[in-house]
mmCIF file of C-alpha atoms in Angstrom:
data_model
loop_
_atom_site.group_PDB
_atom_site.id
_atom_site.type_symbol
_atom_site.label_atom_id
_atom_site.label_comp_id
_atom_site.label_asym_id
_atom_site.label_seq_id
_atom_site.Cartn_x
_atom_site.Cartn_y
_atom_site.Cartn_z
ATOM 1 C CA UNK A 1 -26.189 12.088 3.844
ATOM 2 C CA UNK A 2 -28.626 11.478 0.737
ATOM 3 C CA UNK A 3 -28.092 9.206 -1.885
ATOM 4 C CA UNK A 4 -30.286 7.525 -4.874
ATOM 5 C CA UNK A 5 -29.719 4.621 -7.031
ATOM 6 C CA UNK A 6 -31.425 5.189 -9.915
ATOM 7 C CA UNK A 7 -32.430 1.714 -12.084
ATOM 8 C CA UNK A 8 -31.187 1.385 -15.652
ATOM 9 C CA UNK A 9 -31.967 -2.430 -16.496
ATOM 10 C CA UNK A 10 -31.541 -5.928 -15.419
ATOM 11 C CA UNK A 11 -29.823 -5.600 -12.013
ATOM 12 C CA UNK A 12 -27.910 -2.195 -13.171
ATOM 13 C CA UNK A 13 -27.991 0.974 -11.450
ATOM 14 C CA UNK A 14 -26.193 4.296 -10.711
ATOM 15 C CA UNK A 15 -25.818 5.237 -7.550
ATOM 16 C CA UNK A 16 -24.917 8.939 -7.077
ATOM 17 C CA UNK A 17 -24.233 10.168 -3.366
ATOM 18 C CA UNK A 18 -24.062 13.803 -2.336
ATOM 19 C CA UNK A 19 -20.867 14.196 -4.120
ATOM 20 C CA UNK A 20 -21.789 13.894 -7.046
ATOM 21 C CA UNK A 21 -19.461 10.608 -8.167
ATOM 22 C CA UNK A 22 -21.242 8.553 -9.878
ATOM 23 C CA UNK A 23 -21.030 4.789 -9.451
ATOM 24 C CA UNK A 24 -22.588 1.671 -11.508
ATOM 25 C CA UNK A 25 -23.520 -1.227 -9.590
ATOM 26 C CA UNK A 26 -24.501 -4.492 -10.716
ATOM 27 C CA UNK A 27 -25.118 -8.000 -10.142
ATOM 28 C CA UNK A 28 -23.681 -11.318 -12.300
ATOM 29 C CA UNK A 29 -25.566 -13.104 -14.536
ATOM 30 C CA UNK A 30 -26.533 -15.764 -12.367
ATOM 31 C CA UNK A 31 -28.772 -12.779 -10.319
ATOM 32 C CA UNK A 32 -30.301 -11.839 -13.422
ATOM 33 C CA UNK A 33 -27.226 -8.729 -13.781
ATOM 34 C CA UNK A 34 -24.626 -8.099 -16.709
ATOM 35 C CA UNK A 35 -21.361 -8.445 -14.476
ATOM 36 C CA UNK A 36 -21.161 -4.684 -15.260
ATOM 37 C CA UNK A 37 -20.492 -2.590 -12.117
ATOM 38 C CA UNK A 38 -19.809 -3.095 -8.400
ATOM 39 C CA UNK A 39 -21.896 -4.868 -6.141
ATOM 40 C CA UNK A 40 -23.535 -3.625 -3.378
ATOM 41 C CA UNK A 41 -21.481 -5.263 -0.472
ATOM 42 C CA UNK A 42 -18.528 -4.470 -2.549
ATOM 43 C CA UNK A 43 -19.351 -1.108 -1.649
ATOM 44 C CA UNK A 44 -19.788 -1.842 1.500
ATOM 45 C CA UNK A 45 -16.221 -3.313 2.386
ATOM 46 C CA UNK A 46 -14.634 -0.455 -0.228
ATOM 47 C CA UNK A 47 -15.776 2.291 2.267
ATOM 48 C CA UNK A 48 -14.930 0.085 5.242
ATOM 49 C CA UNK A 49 -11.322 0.115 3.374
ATOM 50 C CA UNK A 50 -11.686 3.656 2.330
ATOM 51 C CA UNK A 51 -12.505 5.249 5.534
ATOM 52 C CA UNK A 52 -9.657 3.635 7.493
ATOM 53 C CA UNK A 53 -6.862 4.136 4.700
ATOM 54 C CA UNK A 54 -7.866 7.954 4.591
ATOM 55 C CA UNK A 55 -8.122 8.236 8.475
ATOM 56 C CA UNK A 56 -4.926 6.157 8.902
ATOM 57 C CA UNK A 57 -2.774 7.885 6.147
ATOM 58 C CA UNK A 58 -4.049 11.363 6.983
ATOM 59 C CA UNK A 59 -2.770 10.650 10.702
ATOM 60 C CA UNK A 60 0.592 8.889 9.552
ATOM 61 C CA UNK A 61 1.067 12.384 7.935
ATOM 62 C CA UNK A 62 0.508 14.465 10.472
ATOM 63 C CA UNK A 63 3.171 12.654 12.434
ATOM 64 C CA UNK A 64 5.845 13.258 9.892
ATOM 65 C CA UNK A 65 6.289 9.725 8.854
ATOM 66 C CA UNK A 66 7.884 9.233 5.508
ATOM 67 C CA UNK A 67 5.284 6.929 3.977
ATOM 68 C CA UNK A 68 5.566 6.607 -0.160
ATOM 69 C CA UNK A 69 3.203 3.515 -0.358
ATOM 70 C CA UNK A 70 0.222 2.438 1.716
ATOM 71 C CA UNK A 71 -2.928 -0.094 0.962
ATOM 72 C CA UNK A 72 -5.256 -1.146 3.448
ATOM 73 C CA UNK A 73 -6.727 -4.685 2.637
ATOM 74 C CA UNK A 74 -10.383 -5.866 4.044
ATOM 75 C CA UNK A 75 -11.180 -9.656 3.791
ATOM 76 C CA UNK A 76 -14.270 -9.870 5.032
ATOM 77 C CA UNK A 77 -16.138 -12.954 4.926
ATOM 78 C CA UNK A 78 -20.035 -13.777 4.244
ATOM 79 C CA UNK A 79 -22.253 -16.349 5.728
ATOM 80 C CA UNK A 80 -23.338 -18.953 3.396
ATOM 81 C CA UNK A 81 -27.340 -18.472 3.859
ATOM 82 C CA UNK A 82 -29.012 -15.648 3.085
ATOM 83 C CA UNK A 83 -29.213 -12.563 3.450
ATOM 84 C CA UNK A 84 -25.176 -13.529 3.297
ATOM 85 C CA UNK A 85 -23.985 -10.786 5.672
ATOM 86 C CA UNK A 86 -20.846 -10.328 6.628
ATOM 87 C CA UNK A 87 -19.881 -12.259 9.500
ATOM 88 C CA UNK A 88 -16.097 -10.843 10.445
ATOM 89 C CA UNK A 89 -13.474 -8.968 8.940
ATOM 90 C CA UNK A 90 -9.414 -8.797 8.738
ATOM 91 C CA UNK A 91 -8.735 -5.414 7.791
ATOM 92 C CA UNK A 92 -4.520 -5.590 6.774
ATOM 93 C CA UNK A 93 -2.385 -2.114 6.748
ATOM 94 C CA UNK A 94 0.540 -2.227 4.433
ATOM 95 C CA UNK A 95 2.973 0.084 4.844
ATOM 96 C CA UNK A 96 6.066 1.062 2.621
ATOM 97 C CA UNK A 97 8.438 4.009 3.488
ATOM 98 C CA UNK A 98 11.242 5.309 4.808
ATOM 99 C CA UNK A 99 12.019 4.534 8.477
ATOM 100 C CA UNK A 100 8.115 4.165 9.539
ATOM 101 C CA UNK A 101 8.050 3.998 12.975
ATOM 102 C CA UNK A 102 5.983 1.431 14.463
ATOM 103 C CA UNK A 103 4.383 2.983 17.056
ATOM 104 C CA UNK A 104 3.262 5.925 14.891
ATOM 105 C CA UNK A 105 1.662 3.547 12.984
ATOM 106 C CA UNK A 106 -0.378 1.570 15.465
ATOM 107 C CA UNK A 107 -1.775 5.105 17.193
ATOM 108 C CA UNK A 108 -2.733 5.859 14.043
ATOM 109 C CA UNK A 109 -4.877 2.598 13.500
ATOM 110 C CA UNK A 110 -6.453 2.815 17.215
ATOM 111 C CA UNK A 111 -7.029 6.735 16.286
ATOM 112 C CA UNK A 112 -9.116 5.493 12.850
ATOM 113 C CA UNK A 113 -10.598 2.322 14.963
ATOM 114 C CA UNK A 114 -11.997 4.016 17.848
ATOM 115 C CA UNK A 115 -12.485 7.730 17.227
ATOM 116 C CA UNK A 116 -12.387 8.596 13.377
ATOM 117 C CA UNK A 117 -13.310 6.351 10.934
ATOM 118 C CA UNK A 118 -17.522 6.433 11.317
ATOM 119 C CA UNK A 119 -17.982 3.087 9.017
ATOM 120 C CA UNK A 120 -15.129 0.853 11.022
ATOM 121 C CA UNK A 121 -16.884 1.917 13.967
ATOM 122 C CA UNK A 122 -20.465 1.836 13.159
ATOM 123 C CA UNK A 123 -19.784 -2.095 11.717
ATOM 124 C CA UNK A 124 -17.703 -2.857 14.550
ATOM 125 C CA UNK A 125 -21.044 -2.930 16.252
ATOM 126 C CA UNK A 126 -22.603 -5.537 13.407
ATOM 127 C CA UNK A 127 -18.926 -8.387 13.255
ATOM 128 C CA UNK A 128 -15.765 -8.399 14.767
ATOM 129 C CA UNK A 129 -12.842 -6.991 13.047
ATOM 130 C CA UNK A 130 -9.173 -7.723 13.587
ATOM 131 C CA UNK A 131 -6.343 -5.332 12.281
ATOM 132 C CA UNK A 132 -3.181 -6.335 11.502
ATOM 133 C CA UNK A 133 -0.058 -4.356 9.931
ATOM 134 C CA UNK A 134 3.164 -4.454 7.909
ATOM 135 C CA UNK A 135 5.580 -1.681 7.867
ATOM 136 C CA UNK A 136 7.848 -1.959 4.494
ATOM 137 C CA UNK A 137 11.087 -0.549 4.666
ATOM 138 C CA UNK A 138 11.358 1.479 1.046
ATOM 139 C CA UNK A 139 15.248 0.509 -0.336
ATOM 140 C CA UNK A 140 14.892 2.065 -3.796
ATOM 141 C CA UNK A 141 14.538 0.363 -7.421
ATOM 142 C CA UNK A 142 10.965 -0.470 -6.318
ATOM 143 C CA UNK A 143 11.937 -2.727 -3.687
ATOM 144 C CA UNK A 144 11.357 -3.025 -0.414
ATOM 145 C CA UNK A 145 11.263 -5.253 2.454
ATOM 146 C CA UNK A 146 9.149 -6.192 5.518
ATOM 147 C CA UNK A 147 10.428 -4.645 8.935
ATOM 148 C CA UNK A 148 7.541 -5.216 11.197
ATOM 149 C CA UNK A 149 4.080 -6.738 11.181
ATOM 150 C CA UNK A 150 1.698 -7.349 14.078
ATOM 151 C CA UNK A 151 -2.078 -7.439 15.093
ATOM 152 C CA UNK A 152 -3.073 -4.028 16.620
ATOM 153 C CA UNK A 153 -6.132 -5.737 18.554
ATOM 154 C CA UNK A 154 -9.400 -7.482 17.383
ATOM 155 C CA UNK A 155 -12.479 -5.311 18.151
ATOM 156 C CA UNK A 156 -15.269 -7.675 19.718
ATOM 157 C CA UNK A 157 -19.290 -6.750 19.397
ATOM 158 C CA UNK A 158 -19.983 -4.616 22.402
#
């Protein structure tokens, strides 16, 4: 994989990875930025997020499950010193459908965990990470409500 950032002013850049996609980062004013793009570890917890969801959801598919919503949250924490790293993270899956069965769901995180997703595992070896899940039941309108929820397991440093 290849990417540049290329410099535009203050603390701005554009990062463009082999893609193509474009994306502006920046830092707030108080690190000399204009508050007018993502910041770096942003981007670093996004594709954390990113790879899971798409690993998770592509699996949840392949097993037939009805699933008509689905977010994955990362909260992941930052020592207070520099160089502020991240120091853990609680990565939440949230899903909303139509009889979503449990199981399904939780092969489908170890699957993305241990096997698929290459930034959950390559970080896994940096902070632990602990997953935890809610299935949704889906009962129309808009609405839902919460049928399950549980911790699939927390992955320690190895």
């Amino acid at each position: 994989m290849k990417v540049a950032v290329q410099w535009q002013e203050n603390m701005t850049f554009i990062g463009t990875p082999d893609s193509g996609f474009s994306v502006q980062m920046d830092a707030d004013s108080s690190f000399g930025g204009t508050n007018q793009g993502v910041r770096p570890m942003e981007m670093i917890a996004l594709g954390l997020a990113g790879c899971t969801a798409m690993d998770v959801i592509s699996i949840l598919q392949k097993k037939r499950q009805q699933v008509t919503q689905f977010e994955v949250r990362v909260n992941a924490p930052r020592s207070a010193e520099h160089p502020k790293v991240f120091t853990r993270a609680l990565i939440t899956y949230l899903v909303t459908g139509k009889n979503v069965d449990e199981s399904a769901l939780l092969r489908s995180i170890e699957l993305a965990a241990t096997k698929y997703c290459p930034a959950q595992l390559m970080l896994t070896q940096v902070f632990p990470m602990e997953l935890h899940y809610e299935i949704y039941e889906e009962i129309g309108d808009g609405m839902r409500h919460l049928t399950c929820q549980g911790i699939w397991q927390e992955l320690p440093l190895e």
